[in-house]
């Protein structure tokens, strides 16, 4: 077997003999149709062994071949067909409709050949093959090395495609050089998922394997699970793909590790560190043995190869540490696909290798870091752009091709690519930003991000005209759901802020937009940045993949009809569609989401647990949850005029689980309270010595109970240092609402129970946490809660969440505002270093909800203002 296609359980295999016979039959047919030397033949076909046969048949008659990108619209393809001066088209039954649309747009239809089904007006591939072509002979027409064989239209990230002319000689040089550099033989089985109309795939998945006599399997999808299954079932030994696929595999491997138990995670990390040490220091790789369970997923695979775009160095080192052999290549269509190669055993991992023998390479106009444009010379370069002398002259200067890529050569002569020249963002400060570097750093550190594109936009918050980095982010919704995260925007914002602290200020992403659809990409999976930039500037970057905002869908049943009414009743949106996200489209924050789901449960008389609610992300999910829990027909009655209020939610009796949690967390434990108080005095002593801590305004703490304490939040130190200044009478009644992730380990969970922390998670148990908080205060306890809900990223006061305001207004309890200063400088978010810095904690006079129907937002505003004034008093005092 030479070539085969796997498609939805079907297998279509071609032996070398069958390929030779079909080439002979088709080449004779093309010659009979008048196609000959100097004519142009276009191929409009998906990946299939017949694609390669069409290519070789057209070559045999001396034609110039144009592989067309079938992702293009029929309008674009028709323009390219005319520009290439095609005399004949070869297509498939799957592309017949597109072929017909192309023909209709041409001045006059072109003759053609159709594979996989007879159709009037076109040659029937199968019938031609049945008739045969006589003795196997090719090429039918001799050619010269300098003759143009290929006319390849670059997909490009900006502008219109340009036709790259490549000769027989340039392609042969590259095939021979790559075959010599990388150990691939006729014994190998190569899997192909990249489109053959791109030069990387044409070389790696067709011309080179055919030259070596290796086998190639074409898979019709780019789905990781299908690819892994194919690795195992077909005993694939070599796989060539673009970086994005490897990033996805890398992420999945490490996500699975994080899901494992503590013992497995600990063992993996120790073995990973040992494998890296052996690779770098002892120069042998034990990764395949250490991580055999991972390698079993990849069957007999022995070589990964990556090309088509810049590859993240850290990911390359991780794959090596895991025991994978990784080859990297660099080139472009204009250089016959491959110009440099780094292969296993050569060194230079993380680079794109050294130039092939026929390639000269240098860095043009390097800056102080040695980074400049990569330029090349050699016989493998294109002959120019078809009918475009201006673009040819701009790209080829004195025999040197300007690639548009930026890079540098290290001390050993290995080439490192840093980004695209046209993609560099130049800030007003003069700093150059390479967006791919920024994107890869954030994507690697934030598992909630599936794709990311960084662009420069005007910073309207700055007093002077400046640019800032803005990210368009496609979340990994599957991973968010698996982690029970329903507030994607908040989670991603928090992660971006935290990760940003590890970068210099000019490299930090300052704002972002959520996008549902994948980012627009070329056939080699490069982001079309120009298109994304236009969307951002037009304000439409977040609309991709969103249901139409102007139209409502018609409800399909009584459940949807009632549900749509409830959503409109919130005033968030007038148009409702089942595909709308409760967060991103309906605009529900975490508290509004609780109110809405409570109203839904009340309306339909169903119960949805907090855990089950984490699976509800869209309007469709709500409808499905209701349908699955309905015990009978929906009573035909009016939709309630008002949503279930927080007053009702807080007043409802506690369930058995809530009662048990209240007893476990908030029961009085006199001995523990005394020990806790003594611990706070020791903390006070240490804080006095190291932070020169000072407390002001403690006389404002009420003598009557219950009440709330609401400080700003700057550091992990805040809760400990605040407690250190509280009197015994407060400590004995004190309990906290704390972020549940901080108390997830057994040790922290035990500590949290000792100091009476009620875990809060905006995604899972927010309703329960507020109900427990309300119940605790009904028992005359004192609640301490940080209204910001998270530590400030820059030391300034952030938005106050409405949870504390809801409790204060509904329960009528006074709130003591507190200003904490100095802990940000002592231990800021995103840092692992504690610094000595004076700390001040200032208590203000209690504020209470007014009796005139004050709203949550109004009280929240007054509370934030009170804390802000205390902070300002401390800064001026």
PDB file of C-alpha atoms in Angstrom, residues 239-349:
ATOM      1  CA  UNK A 239       3.518  12.615  11.907  1.00  0.00           C
ATOM      2  CA  UNK A 240       3.921  16.137  10.520  1.00  0.00           C
ATOM      3  CA  UNK A 241       1.649  18.937  11.694  1.00  0.00           C
ATOM      4  CA  UNK A 242       1.480  22.620  12.586  1.00  0.00           C
ATOM      5  CA  UNK A 243       2.245  23.928  16.110  1.00  0.00           C
ATOM      6  CA  UNK A 244      -1.383  24.380  17.159  1.00  0.00           C
ATOM      7  CA  UNK A 245      -2.000  20.629  17.183  1.00  0.00           C
ATOM      8  CA  UNK A 246       1.006  19.983  19.410  1.00  0.00           C
ATOM      9  CA  UNK A 247      -0.068  22.748  21.783  1.00  0.00           C
ATOM     10  CA  UNK A 248      -3.435  21.012  22.116  1.00  0.00           C
ATOM     11  CA  UNK A 249      -1.794  17.620  22.788  1.00  0.00           C
ATOM     12  CA  UNK A 250       0.592  19.226  25.291  1.00  0.00           C
ATOM     13  CA  UNK A 251      -2.279  20.879  27.123  1.00  0.00           C
ATOM     14  CA  UNK A 252      -4.327  17.674  27.266  1.00  0.00           C
ATOM     15  CA  UNK A 253      -1.395  15.683  28.675  1.00  0.00           C
ATOM     16  CA  UNK A 254      -0.777  18.118  31.502  1.00  0.00           C
ATOM     17  CA  UNK A 255      -4.487  18.592  32.206  1.00  0.00           C
ATOM     18  CA  UNK A 256      -4.800  14.827  32.694  1.00  0.00           C
ATOM     19  CA  UNK A 257      -1.854  14.954  35.092  1.00  0.00           C
ATOM     20  CA  UNK A 258      -3.558  17.673  37.139  1.00  0.00           C
ATOM     21  CA  UNK A 259      -6.723  15.567  37.367  1.00  0.00           C
ATOM     22  CA  UNK A 260      -4.777  12.668  38.888  1.00  0.00           C
ATOM     23  CA  UNK A 261      -4.438  12.076  42.626  1.00  0.00           C
ATOM     24  CA  UNK A 262      -1.720  13.644  44.731  1.00  0.00           C
ATOM     25  CA  UNK A 263       0.551  10.568  44.630  1.00  0.00           C
ATOM     26  CA  UNK A 264       0.451  10.307  40.825  1.00  0.00           C
ATOM     27  CA  UNK A 265       1.015  14.050  40.399  1.00  0.00           C
ATOM     28  CA  UNK A 266       3.966  13.938  42.797  1.00  0.00           C
ATOM     29  CA  UNK A 267       5.509  10.950  41.001  1.00  0.00           C
ATOM     30  CA  UNK A 268       5.001  12.537  37.561  1.00  0.00           C
ATOM     31  CA  UNK A 269       6.703  15.768  38.611  1.00  0.00           C
ATOM     32  CA  UNK A 270       9.673  13.961  40.140  1.00  0.00           C
ATOM     33  CA  UNK A 271      10.128  11.778  37.038  1.00  0.00           C
ATOM     34  CA  UNK A 272       9.674  14.799  34.779  1.00  0.00           C
ATOM     35  CA  UNK A 273      12.420  16.686  36.641  1.00  0.00           C
ATOM     36  CA  UNK A 274      14.709  13.650  36.536  1.00  0.00           C
ATOM     37  CA  UNK A 275      14.112  13.120  32.804  1.00  0.00           C
ATOM     38  CA  UNK A 276      14.929  16.768  32.073  1.00  0.00           C
ATOM     39  CA  UNK A 277      18.136  16.488  34.124  1.00  0.00           C
ATOM     40  CA  UNK A 278      19.156  13.349  32.203  1.00  0.00           C
ATOM     41  CA  UNK A 279      18.461  15.067  28.876  1.00  0.00           C
ATOM     42  CA  UNK A 280      20.351  18.251  29.599  1.00  0.00           C
ATOM     43  CA  UNK A 281      23.178  16.991  31.764  1.00  0.00           C
ATOM     44  CA  UNK A 282      23.726  13.289  31.059  1.00  0.00           C
ATOM     45  CA  UNK A 283      22.695  13.474  27.376  1.00  0.00           C
ATOM     46  CA  UNK A 284      20.332  10.500  27.352  1.00  0.00           C
ATOM     47  CA  UNK A 285      16.557  10.454  27.309  1.00  0.00           C
ATOM     48  CA  UNK A 286      14.668   8.112  29.678  1.00  0.00           C
ATOM     49  CA  UNK A 287      11.309   9.765  28.959  1.00  0.00           C
ATOM     50  CA  UNK A 288       9.858   6.948  26.853  1.00  0.00           C
ATOM     51  CA  UNK A 289      10.340   4.501  29.765  1.00  0.00           C
ATOM     52  CA  UNK A 290       9.349   6.933  32.503  1.00  0.00           C
ATOM     53  CA  UNK A 291       6.134   7.942  30.721  1.00  0.00           C
ATOM     54  CA  UNK A 292       5.242   4.716  28.914  1.00  0.00           C
ATOM     55  CA  UNK A 293       1.556   5.182  29.814  1.00  0.00           C
ATOM     56  CA  UNK A 294       1.507   8.405  27.768  1.00  0.00           C
ATOM     57  CA  UNK A 295       3.406   6.814  24.862  1.00  0.00           C
ATOM     58  CA  UNK A 296       0.896   3.961  24.644  1.00  0.00           C
ATOM     59  CA  UNK A 297      -1.637   6.494  23.370  1.00  0.00           C
ATOM     60  CA  UNK A 298       0.627   7.167  20.379  1.00  0.00           C
ATOM     61  CA  UNK A 299       1.176   3.557  19.262  1.00  0.00           C
ATOM     62  CA  UNK A 300       4.367   3.032  17.248  1.00  0.00           C
ATOM     63  CA  UNK A 301       4.975   6.729  16.635  1.00  0.00           C
ATOM     64  CA  UNK A 302       8.706   7.496  16.590  1.00  0.00           C
ATOM     65  CA  UNK A 303       8.908  11.007  15.169  1.00  0.00           C
ATOM     66  CA  UNK A 304       6.897  14.195  15.546  1.00  0.00           C
ATOM     67  CA  UNK A 305       7.686  16.906  12.993  1.00  0.00           C
ATOM     68  CA  UNK A 306       6.460  20.476  13.233  1.00  0.00           C
ATOM     69  CA  UNK A 307       6.499  23.341  10.764  1.00  0.00           C
ATOM     70  CA  UNK A 308       4.370  26.087   9.274  1.00  0.00           C
ATOM     71  CA  UNK A 309       4.712  28.585  12.136  1.00  0.00           C
ATOM     72  CA  UNK A 310       6.818  29.512  15.161  1.00  0.00           C
ATOM     73  CA  UNK A 311       6.908  26.741  17.779  1.00  0.00           C
ATOM     74  CA  UNK A 312       7.064  27.493  21.492  1.00  0.00           C
ATOM     75  CA  UNK A 313      10.457  26.528  22.920  1.00  0.00           C
ATOM     76  CA  UNK A 314       9.119  25.406  26.297  1.00  0.00           C
ATOM     77  CA  UNK A 315       6.622  23.058  24.643  1.00  0.00           C
ATOM     78  CA  UNK A 316       9.436  21.580  22.554  1.00  0.00           C
ATOM     79  CA  UNK A 317      11.498  20.912  25.697  1.00  0.00           C
ATOM     80  CA  UNK A 318       8.472  19.373  27.426  1.00  0.00           C
ATOM     81  CA  UNK A 319       7.928  16.921  24.558  1.00  0.00           C
ATOM     82  CA  UNK A 320      11.603  15.992  24.651  1.00  0.00           C
ATOM     83  CA  UNK A 321      11.411  15.467  28.420  1.00  0.00           C
ATOM     84  CA  UNK A 322       8.425  13.160  27.914  1.00  0.00           C
ATOM     85  CA  UNK A 323      10.561  11.064  25.562  1.00  0.00           C
ATOM     86  CA  UNK A 324       9.250  12.155  22.155  1.00  0.00           C
ATOM     87  CA  UNK A 325      11.549  12.707  19.168  1.00  0.00           C
ATOM     88  CA  UNK A 326      10.764  16.106  17.694  1.00  0.00           C
ATOM     89  CA  UNK A 327      11.991  17.510  14.374  1.00  0.00           C
ATOM     90  CA  UNK A 328      11.418  21.165  13.533  1.00  0.00           C
ATOM     91  CA  UNK A 329      11.494  22.702  10.088  1.00  0.00           C
ATOM     92  CA  UNK A 330      11.265  26.231   8.790  1.00  0.00           C
ATOM     93  CA  UNK A 331      10.480  27.567   5.378  1.00  0.00           C
ATOM     94  CA  UNK A 332       7.725  29.071   3.309  1.00  0.00           C
ATOM     95  CA  UNK A 333       6.019  28.528  -0.004  1.00  0.00           C
ATOM     96  CA  UNK A 334       8.527  30.885  -1.627  1.00  0.00           C
ATOM     97  CA  UNK A 335      11.401  28.627  -0.461  1.00  0.00           C
ATOM     98  CA  UNK A 336       9.846  25.292  -1.572  1.00  0.00           C
ATOM     99  CA  UNK A 337       8.484  24.668   1.944  1.00  0.00           C
ATOM    100  CA  UNK A 338      11.656  23.706   3.856  1.00  0.00           C
ATOM    101  CA  UNK A 339      14.878  25.690   4.276  1.00  0.00           C
ATOM    102  CA  UNK A 340      16.149  24.738   7.729  1.00  0.00           C
ATOM    103  CA  UNK A 341      15.766  21.571   9.808  1.00  0.00           C
ATOM    104  CA  UNK A 342      16.458  20.586  13.424  1.00  0.00           C
ATOM    105  CA  UNK A 343      16.246  16.837  13.898  1.00  0.00           C
ATOM    106  CA  UNK A 344      16.672  14.525  16.909  1.00  0.00           C
ATOM    107  CA  UNK A 345      20.299  14.138  17.940  1.00  0.00           C
ATOM    108  CA  UNK A 346      21.354  17.294  16.134  1.00  0.00           C
ATOM    109  CA  UNK A 347      20.900  19.624  19.096  1.00  0.00           C
ATOM    110  CA  UNK A 348      19.340  23.040  18.889  1.00  0.00           C
ATOM    111  CA  UNK A 349      15.988  21.947  20.316  1.00  0.00           C
TER     112      UNK A 349
END
